[in-house]
Every structure is written in structure tokens, then in C-alpha cells.
CSV table of C-alpha atoms and ligand atoms in Angstrom, one decimal:
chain,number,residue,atom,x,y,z
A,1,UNK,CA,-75.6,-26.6,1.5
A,2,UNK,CA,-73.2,-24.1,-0.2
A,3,UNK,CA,-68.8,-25.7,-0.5
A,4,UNK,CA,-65.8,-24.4,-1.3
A,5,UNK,CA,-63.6,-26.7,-3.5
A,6,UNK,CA,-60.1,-26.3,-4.6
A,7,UNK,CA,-59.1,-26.9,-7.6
A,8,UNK,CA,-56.3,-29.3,-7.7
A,9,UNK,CA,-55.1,-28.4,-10.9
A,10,UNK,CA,-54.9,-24.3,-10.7
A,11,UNK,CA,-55.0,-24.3,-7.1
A,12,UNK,CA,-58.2,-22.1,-6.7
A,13,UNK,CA,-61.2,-21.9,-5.3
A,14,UNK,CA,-64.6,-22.2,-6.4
A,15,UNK,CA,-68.0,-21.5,-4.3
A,16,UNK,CA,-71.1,-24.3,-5.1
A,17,UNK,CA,-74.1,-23.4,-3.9
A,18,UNK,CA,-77.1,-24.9,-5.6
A,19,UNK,CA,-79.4,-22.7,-3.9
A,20,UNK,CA,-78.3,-19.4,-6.7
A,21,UNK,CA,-79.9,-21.5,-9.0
A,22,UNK,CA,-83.6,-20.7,-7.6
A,23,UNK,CA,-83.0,-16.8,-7.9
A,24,UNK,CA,-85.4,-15.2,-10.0
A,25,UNK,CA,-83.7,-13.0,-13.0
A,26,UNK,CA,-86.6,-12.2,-15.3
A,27,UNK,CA,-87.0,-8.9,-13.2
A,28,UNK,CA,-84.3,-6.9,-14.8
A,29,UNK,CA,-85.1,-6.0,-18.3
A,30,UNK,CA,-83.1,-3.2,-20.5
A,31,UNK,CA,-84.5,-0.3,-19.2
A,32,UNK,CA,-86.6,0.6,-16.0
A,33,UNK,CA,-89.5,-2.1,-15.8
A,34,UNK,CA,-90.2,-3.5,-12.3
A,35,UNK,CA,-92.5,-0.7,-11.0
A,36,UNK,CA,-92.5,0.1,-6.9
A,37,UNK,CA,-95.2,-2.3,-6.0
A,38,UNK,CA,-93.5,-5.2,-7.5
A,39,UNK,CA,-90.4,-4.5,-6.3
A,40,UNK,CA,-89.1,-5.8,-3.3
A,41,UNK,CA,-86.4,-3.0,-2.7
A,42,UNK,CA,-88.8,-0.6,-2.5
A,43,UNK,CA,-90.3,0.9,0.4
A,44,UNK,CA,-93.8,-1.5,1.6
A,45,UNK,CA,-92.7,-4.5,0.5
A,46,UNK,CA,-90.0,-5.1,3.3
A,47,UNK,CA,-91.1,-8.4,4.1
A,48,UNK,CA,-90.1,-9.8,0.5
A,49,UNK,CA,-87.0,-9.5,2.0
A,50,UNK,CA,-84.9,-11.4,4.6
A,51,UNK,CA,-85.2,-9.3,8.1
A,52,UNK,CA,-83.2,-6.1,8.0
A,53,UNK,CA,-79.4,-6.5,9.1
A,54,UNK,CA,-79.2,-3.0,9.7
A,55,UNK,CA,-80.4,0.5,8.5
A,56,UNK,CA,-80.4,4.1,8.3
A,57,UNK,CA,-84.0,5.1,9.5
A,58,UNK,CA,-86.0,8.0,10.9
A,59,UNK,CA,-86.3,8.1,14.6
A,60,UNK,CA,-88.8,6.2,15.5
A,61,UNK,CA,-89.9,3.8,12.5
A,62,UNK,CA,-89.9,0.4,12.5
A,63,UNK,CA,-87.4,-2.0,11.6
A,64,UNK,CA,-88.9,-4.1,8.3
A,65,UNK,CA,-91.4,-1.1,7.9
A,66,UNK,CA,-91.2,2.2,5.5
A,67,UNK,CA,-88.9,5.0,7.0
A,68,UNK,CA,-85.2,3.7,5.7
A,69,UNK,CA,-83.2,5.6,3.8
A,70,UNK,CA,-80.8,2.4,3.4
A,71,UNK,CA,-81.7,-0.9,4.3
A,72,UNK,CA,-79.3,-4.2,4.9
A,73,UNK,CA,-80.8,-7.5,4.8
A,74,UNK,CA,-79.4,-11.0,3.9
A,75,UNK,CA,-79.3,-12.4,0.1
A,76,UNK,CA,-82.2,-14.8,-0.3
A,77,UNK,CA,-80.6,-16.9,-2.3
A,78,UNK,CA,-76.6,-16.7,-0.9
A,79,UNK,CA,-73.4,-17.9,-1.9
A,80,UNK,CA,-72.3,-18.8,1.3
A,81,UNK,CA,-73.9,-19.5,4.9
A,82,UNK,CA,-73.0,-18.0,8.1
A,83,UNK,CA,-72.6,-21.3,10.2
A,84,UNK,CA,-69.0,-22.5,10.0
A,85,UNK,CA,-69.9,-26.0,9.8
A,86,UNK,CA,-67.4,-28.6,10.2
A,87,UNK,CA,-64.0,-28.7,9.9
A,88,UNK,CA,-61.9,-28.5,6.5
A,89,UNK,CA,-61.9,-31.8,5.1
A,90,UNK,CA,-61.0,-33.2,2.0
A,91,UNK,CA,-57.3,-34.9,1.2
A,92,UNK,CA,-54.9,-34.2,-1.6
A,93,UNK,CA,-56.4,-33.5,-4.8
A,94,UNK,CA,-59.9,-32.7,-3.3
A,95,UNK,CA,-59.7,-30.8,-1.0
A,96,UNK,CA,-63.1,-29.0,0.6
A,97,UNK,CA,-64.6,-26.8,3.6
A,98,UNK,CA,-68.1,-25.7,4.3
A,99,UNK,CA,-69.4,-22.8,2.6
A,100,UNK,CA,-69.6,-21.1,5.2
A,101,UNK,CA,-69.5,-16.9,4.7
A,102,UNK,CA,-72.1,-13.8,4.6
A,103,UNK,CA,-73.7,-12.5,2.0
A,104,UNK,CA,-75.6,-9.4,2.3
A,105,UNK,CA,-77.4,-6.7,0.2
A,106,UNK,CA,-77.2,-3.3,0.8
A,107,UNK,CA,-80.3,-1.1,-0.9
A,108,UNK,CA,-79.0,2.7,-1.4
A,109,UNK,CA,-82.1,4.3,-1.1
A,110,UNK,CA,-85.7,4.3,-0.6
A,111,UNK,CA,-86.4,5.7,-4.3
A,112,UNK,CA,-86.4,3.1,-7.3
A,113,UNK,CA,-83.1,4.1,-9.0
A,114,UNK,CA,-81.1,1.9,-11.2
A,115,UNK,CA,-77.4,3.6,-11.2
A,116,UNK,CA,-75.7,5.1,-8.5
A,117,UNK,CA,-75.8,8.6,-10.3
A,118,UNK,CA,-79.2,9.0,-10.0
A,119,UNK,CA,-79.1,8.9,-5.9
A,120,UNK,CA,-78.6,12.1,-4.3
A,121,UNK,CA,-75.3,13.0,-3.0
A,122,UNK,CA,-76.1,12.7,0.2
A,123,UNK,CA,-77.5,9.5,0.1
A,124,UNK,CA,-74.2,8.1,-1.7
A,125,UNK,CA,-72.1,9.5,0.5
A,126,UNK,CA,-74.3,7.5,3.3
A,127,UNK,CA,-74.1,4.7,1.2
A,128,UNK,CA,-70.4,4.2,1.4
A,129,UNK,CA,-70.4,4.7,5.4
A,130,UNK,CA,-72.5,1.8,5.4
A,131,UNK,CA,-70.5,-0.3,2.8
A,132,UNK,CA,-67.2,0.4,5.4
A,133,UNK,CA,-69.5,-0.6,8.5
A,134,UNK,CA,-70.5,-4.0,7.0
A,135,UNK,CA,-67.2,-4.2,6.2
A,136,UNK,CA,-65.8,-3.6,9.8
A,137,UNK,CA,-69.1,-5.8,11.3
A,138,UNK,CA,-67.6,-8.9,9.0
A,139,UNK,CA,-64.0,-8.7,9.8
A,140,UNK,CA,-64.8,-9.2,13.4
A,141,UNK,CA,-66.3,-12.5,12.9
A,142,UNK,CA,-64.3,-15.5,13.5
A,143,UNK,CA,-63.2,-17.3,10.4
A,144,UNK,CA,-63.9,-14.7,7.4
A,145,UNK,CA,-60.8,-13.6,5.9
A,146,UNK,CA,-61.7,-11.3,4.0
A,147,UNK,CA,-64.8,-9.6,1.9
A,148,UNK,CA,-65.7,-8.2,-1.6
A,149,UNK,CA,-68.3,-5.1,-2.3
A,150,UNK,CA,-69.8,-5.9,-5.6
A,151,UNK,CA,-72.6,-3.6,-7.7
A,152,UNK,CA,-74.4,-5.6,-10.5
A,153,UNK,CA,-75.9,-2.9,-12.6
A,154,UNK,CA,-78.5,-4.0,-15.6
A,155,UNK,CA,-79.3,-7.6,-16.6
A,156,UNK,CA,-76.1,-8.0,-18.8
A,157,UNK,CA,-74.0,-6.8,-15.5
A,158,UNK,CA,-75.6,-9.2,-13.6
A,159,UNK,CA,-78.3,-7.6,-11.9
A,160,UNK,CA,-81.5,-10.0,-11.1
A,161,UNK,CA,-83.1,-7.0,-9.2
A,162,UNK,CA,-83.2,-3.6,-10.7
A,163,UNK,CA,-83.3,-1.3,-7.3
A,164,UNK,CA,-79.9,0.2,-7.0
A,165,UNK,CA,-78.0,-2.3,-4.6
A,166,UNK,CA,-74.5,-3.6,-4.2
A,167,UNK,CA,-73.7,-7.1,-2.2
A,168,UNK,CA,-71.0,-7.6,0.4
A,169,UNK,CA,-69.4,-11.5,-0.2
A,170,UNK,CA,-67.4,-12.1,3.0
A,171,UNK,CA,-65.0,-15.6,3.1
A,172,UNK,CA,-63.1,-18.0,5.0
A,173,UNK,CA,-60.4,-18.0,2.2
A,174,UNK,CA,-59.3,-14.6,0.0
A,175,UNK,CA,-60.5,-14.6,-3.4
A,176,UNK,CA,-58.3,-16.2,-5.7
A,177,UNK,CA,-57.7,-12.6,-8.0
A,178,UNK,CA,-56.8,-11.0,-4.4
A,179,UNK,CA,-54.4,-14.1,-3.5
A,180,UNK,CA,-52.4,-13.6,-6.4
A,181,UNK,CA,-52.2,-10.0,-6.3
A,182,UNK,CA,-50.9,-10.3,-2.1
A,183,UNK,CA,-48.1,-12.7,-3.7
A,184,UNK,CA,-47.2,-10.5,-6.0
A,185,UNK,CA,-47.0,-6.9,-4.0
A,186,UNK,CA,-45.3,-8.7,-1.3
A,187,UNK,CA,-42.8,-10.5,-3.6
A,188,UNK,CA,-41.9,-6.5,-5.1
A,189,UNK,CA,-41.8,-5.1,-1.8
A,190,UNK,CA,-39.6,-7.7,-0.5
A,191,UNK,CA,-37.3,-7.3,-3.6
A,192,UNK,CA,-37.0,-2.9,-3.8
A,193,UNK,CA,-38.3,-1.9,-0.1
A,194,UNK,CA,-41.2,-0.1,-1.6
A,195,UNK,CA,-45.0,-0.4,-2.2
A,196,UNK,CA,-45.6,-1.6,-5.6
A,197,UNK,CA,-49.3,0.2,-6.1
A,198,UNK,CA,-47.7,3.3,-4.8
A,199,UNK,CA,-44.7,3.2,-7.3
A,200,UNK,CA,-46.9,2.3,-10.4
A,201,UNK,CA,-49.3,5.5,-8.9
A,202,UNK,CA,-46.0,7.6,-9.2
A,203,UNK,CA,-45.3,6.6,-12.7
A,204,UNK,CA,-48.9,7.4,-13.8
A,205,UNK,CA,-48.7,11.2,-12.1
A,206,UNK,CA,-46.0,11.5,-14.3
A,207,UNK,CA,-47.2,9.3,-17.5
A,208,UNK,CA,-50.2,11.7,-16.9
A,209,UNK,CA,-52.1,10.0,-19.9
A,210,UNK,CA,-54.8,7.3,-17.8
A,211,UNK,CA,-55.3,10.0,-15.0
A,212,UNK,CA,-59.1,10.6,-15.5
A,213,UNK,CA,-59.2,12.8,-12.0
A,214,UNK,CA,-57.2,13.4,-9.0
A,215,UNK,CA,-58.9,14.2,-5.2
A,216,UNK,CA,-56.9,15.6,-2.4
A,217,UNK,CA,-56.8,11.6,-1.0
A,218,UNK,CA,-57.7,9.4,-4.3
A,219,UNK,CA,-56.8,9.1,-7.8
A,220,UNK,CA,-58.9,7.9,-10.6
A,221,UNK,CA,-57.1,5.7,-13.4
A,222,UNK,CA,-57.6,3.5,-16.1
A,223,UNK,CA,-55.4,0.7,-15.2
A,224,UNK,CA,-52.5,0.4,-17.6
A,225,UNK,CA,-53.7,-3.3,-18.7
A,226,UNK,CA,-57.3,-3.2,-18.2
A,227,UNK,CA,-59.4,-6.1,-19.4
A,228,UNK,CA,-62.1,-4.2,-20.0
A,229,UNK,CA,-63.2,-1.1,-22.6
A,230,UNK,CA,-63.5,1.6,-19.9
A,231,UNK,CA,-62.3,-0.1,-17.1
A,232,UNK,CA,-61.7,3.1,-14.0
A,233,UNK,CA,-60.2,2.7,-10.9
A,234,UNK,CA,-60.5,5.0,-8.0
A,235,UNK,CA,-58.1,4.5,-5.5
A,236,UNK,CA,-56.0,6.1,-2.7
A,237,UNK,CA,-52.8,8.1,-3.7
A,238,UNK,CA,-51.0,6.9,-0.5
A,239,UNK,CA,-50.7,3.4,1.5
A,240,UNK,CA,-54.3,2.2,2.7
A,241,UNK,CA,-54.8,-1.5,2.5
A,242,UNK,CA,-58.2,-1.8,4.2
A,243,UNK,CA,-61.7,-0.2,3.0
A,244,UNK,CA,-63.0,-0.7,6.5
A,245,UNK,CA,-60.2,1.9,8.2
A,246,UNK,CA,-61.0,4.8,5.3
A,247,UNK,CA,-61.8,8.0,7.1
A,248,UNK,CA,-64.8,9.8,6.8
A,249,UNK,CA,-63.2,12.5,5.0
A,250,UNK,CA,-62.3,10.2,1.6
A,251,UNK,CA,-65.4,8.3,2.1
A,252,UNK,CA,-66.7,11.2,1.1
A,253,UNK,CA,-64.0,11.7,-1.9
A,254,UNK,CA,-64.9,8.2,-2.8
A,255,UNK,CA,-69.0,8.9,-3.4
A,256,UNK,CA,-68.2,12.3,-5.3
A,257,UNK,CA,-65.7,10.4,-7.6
A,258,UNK,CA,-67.5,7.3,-7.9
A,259,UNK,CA,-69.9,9.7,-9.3
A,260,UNK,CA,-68.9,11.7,-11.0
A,261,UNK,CA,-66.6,8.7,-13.0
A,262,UNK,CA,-69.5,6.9,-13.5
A,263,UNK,CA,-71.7,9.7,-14.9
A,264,UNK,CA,-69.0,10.5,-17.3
A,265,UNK,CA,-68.9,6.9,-18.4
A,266,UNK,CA,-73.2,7.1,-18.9
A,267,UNK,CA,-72.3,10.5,-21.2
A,268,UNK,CA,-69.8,8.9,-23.0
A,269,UNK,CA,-71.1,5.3,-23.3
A,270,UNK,CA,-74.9,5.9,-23.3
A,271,UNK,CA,-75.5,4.3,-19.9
A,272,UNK,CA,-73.8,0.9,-20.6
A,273,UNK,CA,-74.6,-1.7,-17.9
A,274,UNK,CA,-71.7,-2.1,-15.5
A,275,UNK,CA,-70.1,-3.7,-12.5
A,276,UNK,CA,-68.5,-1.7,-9.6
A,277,UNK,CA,-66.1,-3.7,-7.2
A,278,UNK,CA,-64.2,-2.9,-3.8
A,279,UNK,CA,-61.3,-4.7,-3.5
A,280,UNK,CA,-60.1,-4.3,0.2
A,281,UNK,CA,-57.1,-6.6,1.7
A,282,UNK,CA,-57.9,-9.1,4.1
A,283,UNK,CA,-59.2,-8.7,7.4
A,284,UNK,CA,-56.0,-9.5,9.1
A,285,UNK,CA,-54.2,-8.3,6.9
A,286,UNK,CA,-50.4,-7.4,8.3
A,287,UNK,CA,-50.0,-3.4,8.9
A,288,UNK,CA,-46.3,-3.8,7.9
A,289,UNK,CA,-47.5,-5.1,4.3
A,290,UNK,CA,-48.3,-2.8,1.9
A,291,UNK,CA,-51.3,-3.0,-0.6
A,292,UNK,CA,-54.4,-0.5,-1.6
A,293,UNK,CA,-58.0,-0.9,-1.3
A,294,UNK,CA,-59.7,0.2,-5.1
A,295,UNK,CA,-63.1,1.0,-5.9
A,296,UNK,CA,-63.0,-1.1,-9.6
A,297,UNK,CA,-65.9,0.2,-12.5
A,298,UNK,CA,-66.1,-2.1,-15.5
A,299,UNK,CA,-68.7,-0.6,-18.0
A,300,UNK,CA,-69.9,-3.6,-19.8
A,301,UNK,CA,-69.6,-2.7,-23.9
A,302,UNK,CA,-68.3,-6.1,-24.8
A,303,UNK,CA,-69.2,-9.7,-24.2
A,304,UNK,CA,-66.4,-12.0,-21.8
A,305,UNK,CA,-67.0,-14.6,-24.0
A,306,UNK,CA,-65.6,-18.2,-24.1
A,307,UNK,CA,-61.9,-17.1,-24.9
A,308,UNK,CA,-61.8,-14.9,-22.0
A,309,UNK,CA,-63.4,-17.2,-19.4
A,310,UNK,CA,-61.3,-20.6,-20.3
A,311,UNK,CA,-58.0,-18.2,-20.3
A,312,UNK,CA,-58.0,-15.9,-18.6
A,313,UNK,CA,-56.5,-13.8,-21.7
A,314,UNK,CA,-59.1,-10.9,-22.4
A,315,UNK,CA,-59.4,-8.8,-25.3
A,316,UNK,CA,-60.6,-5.1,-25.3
A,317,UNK,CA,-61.1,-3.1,-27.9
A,318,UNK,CA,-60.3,0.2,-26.2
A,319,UNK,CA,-56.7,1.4,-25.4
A,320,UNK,CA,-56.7,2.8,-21.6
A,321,UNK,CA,-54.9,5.6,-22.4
A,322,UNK,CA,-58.2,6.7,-25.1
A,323,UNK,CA,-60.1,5.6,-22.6
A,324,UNK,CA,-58.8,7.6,-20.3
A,325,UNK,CA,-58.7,10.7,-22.9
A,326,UNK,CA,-62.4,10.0,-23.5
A,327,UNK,CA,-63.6,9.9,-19.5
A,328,UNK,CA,-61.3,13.4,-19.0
A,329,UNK,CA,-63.4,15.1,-21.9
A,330,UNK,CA,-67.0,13.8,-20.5
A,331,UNK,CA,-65.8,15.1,-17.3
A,332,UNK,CA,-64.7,18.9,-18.0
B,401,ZN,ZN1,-87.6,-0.5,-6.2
B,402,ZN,ZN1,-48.7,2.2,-1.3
């Protein structure tokens, strides 16, 4: 059964959950390889899956039969179980609760892509309606705090399953990154009155150099210390702390510059493998703090290796504001 311990030294969580280790992860290989029939994201093999959570189907199809255009269903092997388990328990330096959480996959579409840029437009723009309604479904259940959208893309990314699909990690406590980063915007806005992610987007309109594109709600940027070569994130250009309130309207300006961001970093890069993160406050998060929700894409060109994973210090190769030059030329 999956745990949450804290660390008593750094203060931070970590999830234990022996059951990952079963996954298979020889399916991915550089490349396209698994083909529809042994794929079990593809349409006629829905019962290798976990029954369907939810999906967007023709009228009158089946539920864990063909006819889905985007499919919801548990992770076989997940992180985190939704029973809550017994109380927290655990005293001074070890302290533990049960791992209790949900962990779903979302599949983007009934044809065998690998990146998001090969799905029609259409079907993206679905895509992230159903990525905001898992999101609202999870923050009404007792005890998750908060949840995290993440897209594995290739082996190297993380990826045990080709077939375009993202995963929705929803907790009991907030992530540790997302912890930090509360402290911090709330300690800024306490001290100058004003949103921190809001004045650093000012300075950028006017730095102009890591804007890569600009939407009538969202902005795309390459953050000014990005740990990664490439590292993009679309976000929106005024206060909106949680994915799961986003109007329809930039929903839609999310999928076209998800998009078109990530097809300028396949031109440029030569369709790297890469990671795509929604960052979103937490559930309960209070309407009087301030903080914005990001769609986060880290191309993978370089290796985290064991300097960046005991520290915490990373190293990239690639200045953001080249970066930024770079992703503004692929995109013109
Ligand atoms: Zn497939
Ligand atoms: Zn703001």
C-alpha cells in the first residue's frame, strides 16, 4: 500500500508505492514502435485498461468499447490510492499518512499519436476541457489538496506507454515545488501589496527578450532562470490561480499555444522528448491570494544527472533569452 513520508531533515514529502515498480517500460522505444493491436490506448483493446472514468464518446457506444474520442481510466500501477485510510500517524522525526490520492490517465485521442502536435485541433482543444473537468471532479473530494497534470512524452521523458496521454496526480498534501512557491508569492504580496507572477509578467512585456508569443489571455515565456535548455511556459497575463476555473475561451488559447510552442520546439530541436506540466494552486486555495496556474514544457536535450538531483542546482546549457530568440524564429 502506497505512503507519504516526510522527510525530517528537508521537511518534504516523498510518495512510496511499491506497486510503480511492476509497470511495464519496454513499450516505449525511440521512435513509433508499439503498433495498434498491442497497444492498450488504442481503440479494441479497452479492457487492458482499468474501467473508463469518463469519456468523450459518440451517442450511443459503449462505455470500455470503441467509439471514444478521449478516454479516462485509472493508472494500473498508481502512485496513490483513493481510500483515505487511517489517520496521519507518525511522531517527530517520522512522520507518515496513507497514500491515499488519485491517479488517472487521460488518452487524447482514438488515433496512435505520440506528441500532442500530431492530434487535431479540435481534439486538443477537447483535450484540455477534459484536463480542467478532472481537475474540478478531484477538488471536490474530501481530503485532496491539490493536483498536478503531467505529459511524459518518449522513453527518456518518462513515457512507459507511447499513445499520447497525460496523468492527473491529485494529493492530500501540495507538492513540495508548489509549497515553496505559495510561501514565497504570499511572503512578496504581503511585503509590496502586489502579485508577484503578475509583476515579474510586467517586467518581461517590457524586457521583451523571453516572450516567445503573446494571446489575447496568455503569454508564453521562457522563465528567466529555467533549469532546463528550452524550458516554455504558457501562462495567463492576469491573476488566475486555479486551472479548474479557466474559461472556455483560454482553454482554447491554451491548446492553440500549447501547440503551436511545442511544434516550434520539434522544428527547432528535432522532436526531443519532453515533459509538459500544469501547475494549478490548490484546491482551496484562498481567492484573496494571488498566484497563476502555468502550463510548464521542458524539452528534454540534456540529462538531470546526479548533481542536479542531490542539489537541486541544475545546469543548462542554453540561456532563456537564446532560447527564447530561437522558439520566436521557428514560430514566424
Ligand atoms: Zn495506441
Ligand atoms: Zn497576478
Amino acid at each position: 500500500v502506497p505512503e507519504l513520508r516526510r522527510d525530517p531533515l528537508l521537511n518534504r514529502w516523498v510518495i512510496l508505492a511499491e506497486e510503480r515498480a511492476d509497470r511495464p517500460i519496454s513499450r516505449v522505444r525511440p521512435g513509433r514502435s508499439a503498433t495498434p493491436a498491442d497497444c492498450p490506448f488504442c481503440p479494441g483493446n479497452e479492457r487492458e485498461t482499468l474501467p473508463e472514468i469518463d469519456a468523450l464518446r459518440d451517442a450511443g457506444s459503449e462505455a470500455d468499447a470503441p467509439g471514444w474520442r478521449i478516454r479516462v481510466v485509472p493508472n494500473k500501477y498508481p502512485a496513490l490510492r483513493p481510500d483515505p485510510g487511517p489517520a496521519p500517524s507518525g511522531i517527530d522525526l517520522f512522520a507518515r499518512r496513507p497514500g491515499f490520492g488519485h491517479h488517472e490517465v487521460i488518452i487524447e485521442g482514438e488515433a496512435h499519436t505520440l506528441s500532442v502536435t500530431e492530434l487535431a485541433p479540435d481534439r486538443l482543444r477537447e483535450a484540455f476541457r477534459v484536463y480542467r473537468e478532472r481537475f474540478r471532479a478531484l477538488s471536490r473530494i474530501t481530503g485532496l489538496e491539490s493536483a498536478v497534470l503531467i505529459k511524459n512524452v518518449g522513453l527518456a521523458a518518462g513515457a512507459s506507454i507511447e499513445h499520447s496521454h497525460s496523468q492527473l496526480i491529485a494529493t492530500p498534501v501540495a507538492p513540495p515545488s508548489l509549497e515553496t512557491e505559495l510561501r514565497i508569492t504570499r511572503e512578496w504580496s504581503e511585503r509590496t501589496g502586489r502579485c508577484l507572477t503578475c509583476a515579474i509578467l510586467a517586467a518581461e512585456r517590457s524586457a521583451r527578450e523571453r516572450i516567445v508569443w503573446r494571446g489575447e489571455n496568455l503569454v508564453a515565456v521562457c522563465p528567466w532562470a529555467p533549469r532546463f535548455a528550452y524550458e516554455t511556459w504558457i501562462l495567463p497575463a492576469r491573476c488566475e490561480s486555479r486551472f479548474e476555473a479557466t474559461a472556455d475561451r483560454t482553454l482554447d488559447e491554451l491548446a492553440e499555444a500549447a501547440s503551436r510552442v511545442l511544434g516550434a520546439i520539434e522544428t527547432r530541436l528535432e522532436h526531443p522528448p519532453y515533459n509538459y506540466v500544469i501547475h494549478s494552486a490548490p484546491f482551496r486555495f484562498d481567492s484573496r491570494a494571488t498566484y497563476h496556474w502555468r502550463l510548464a514544457i521542458m524539452p528534454l536535450i540534456t540529462q538531470a544527472a546526479g548533481y542536479e538531483q542531490s542539489t537541486g542546482l541544475y545546469i543548462n546549457p542554453v540561456t532563456p533569452e537564446r532560447a527564447a530568440r530561437d522558439l520566436r524564429a521557428a514560430l514566424a
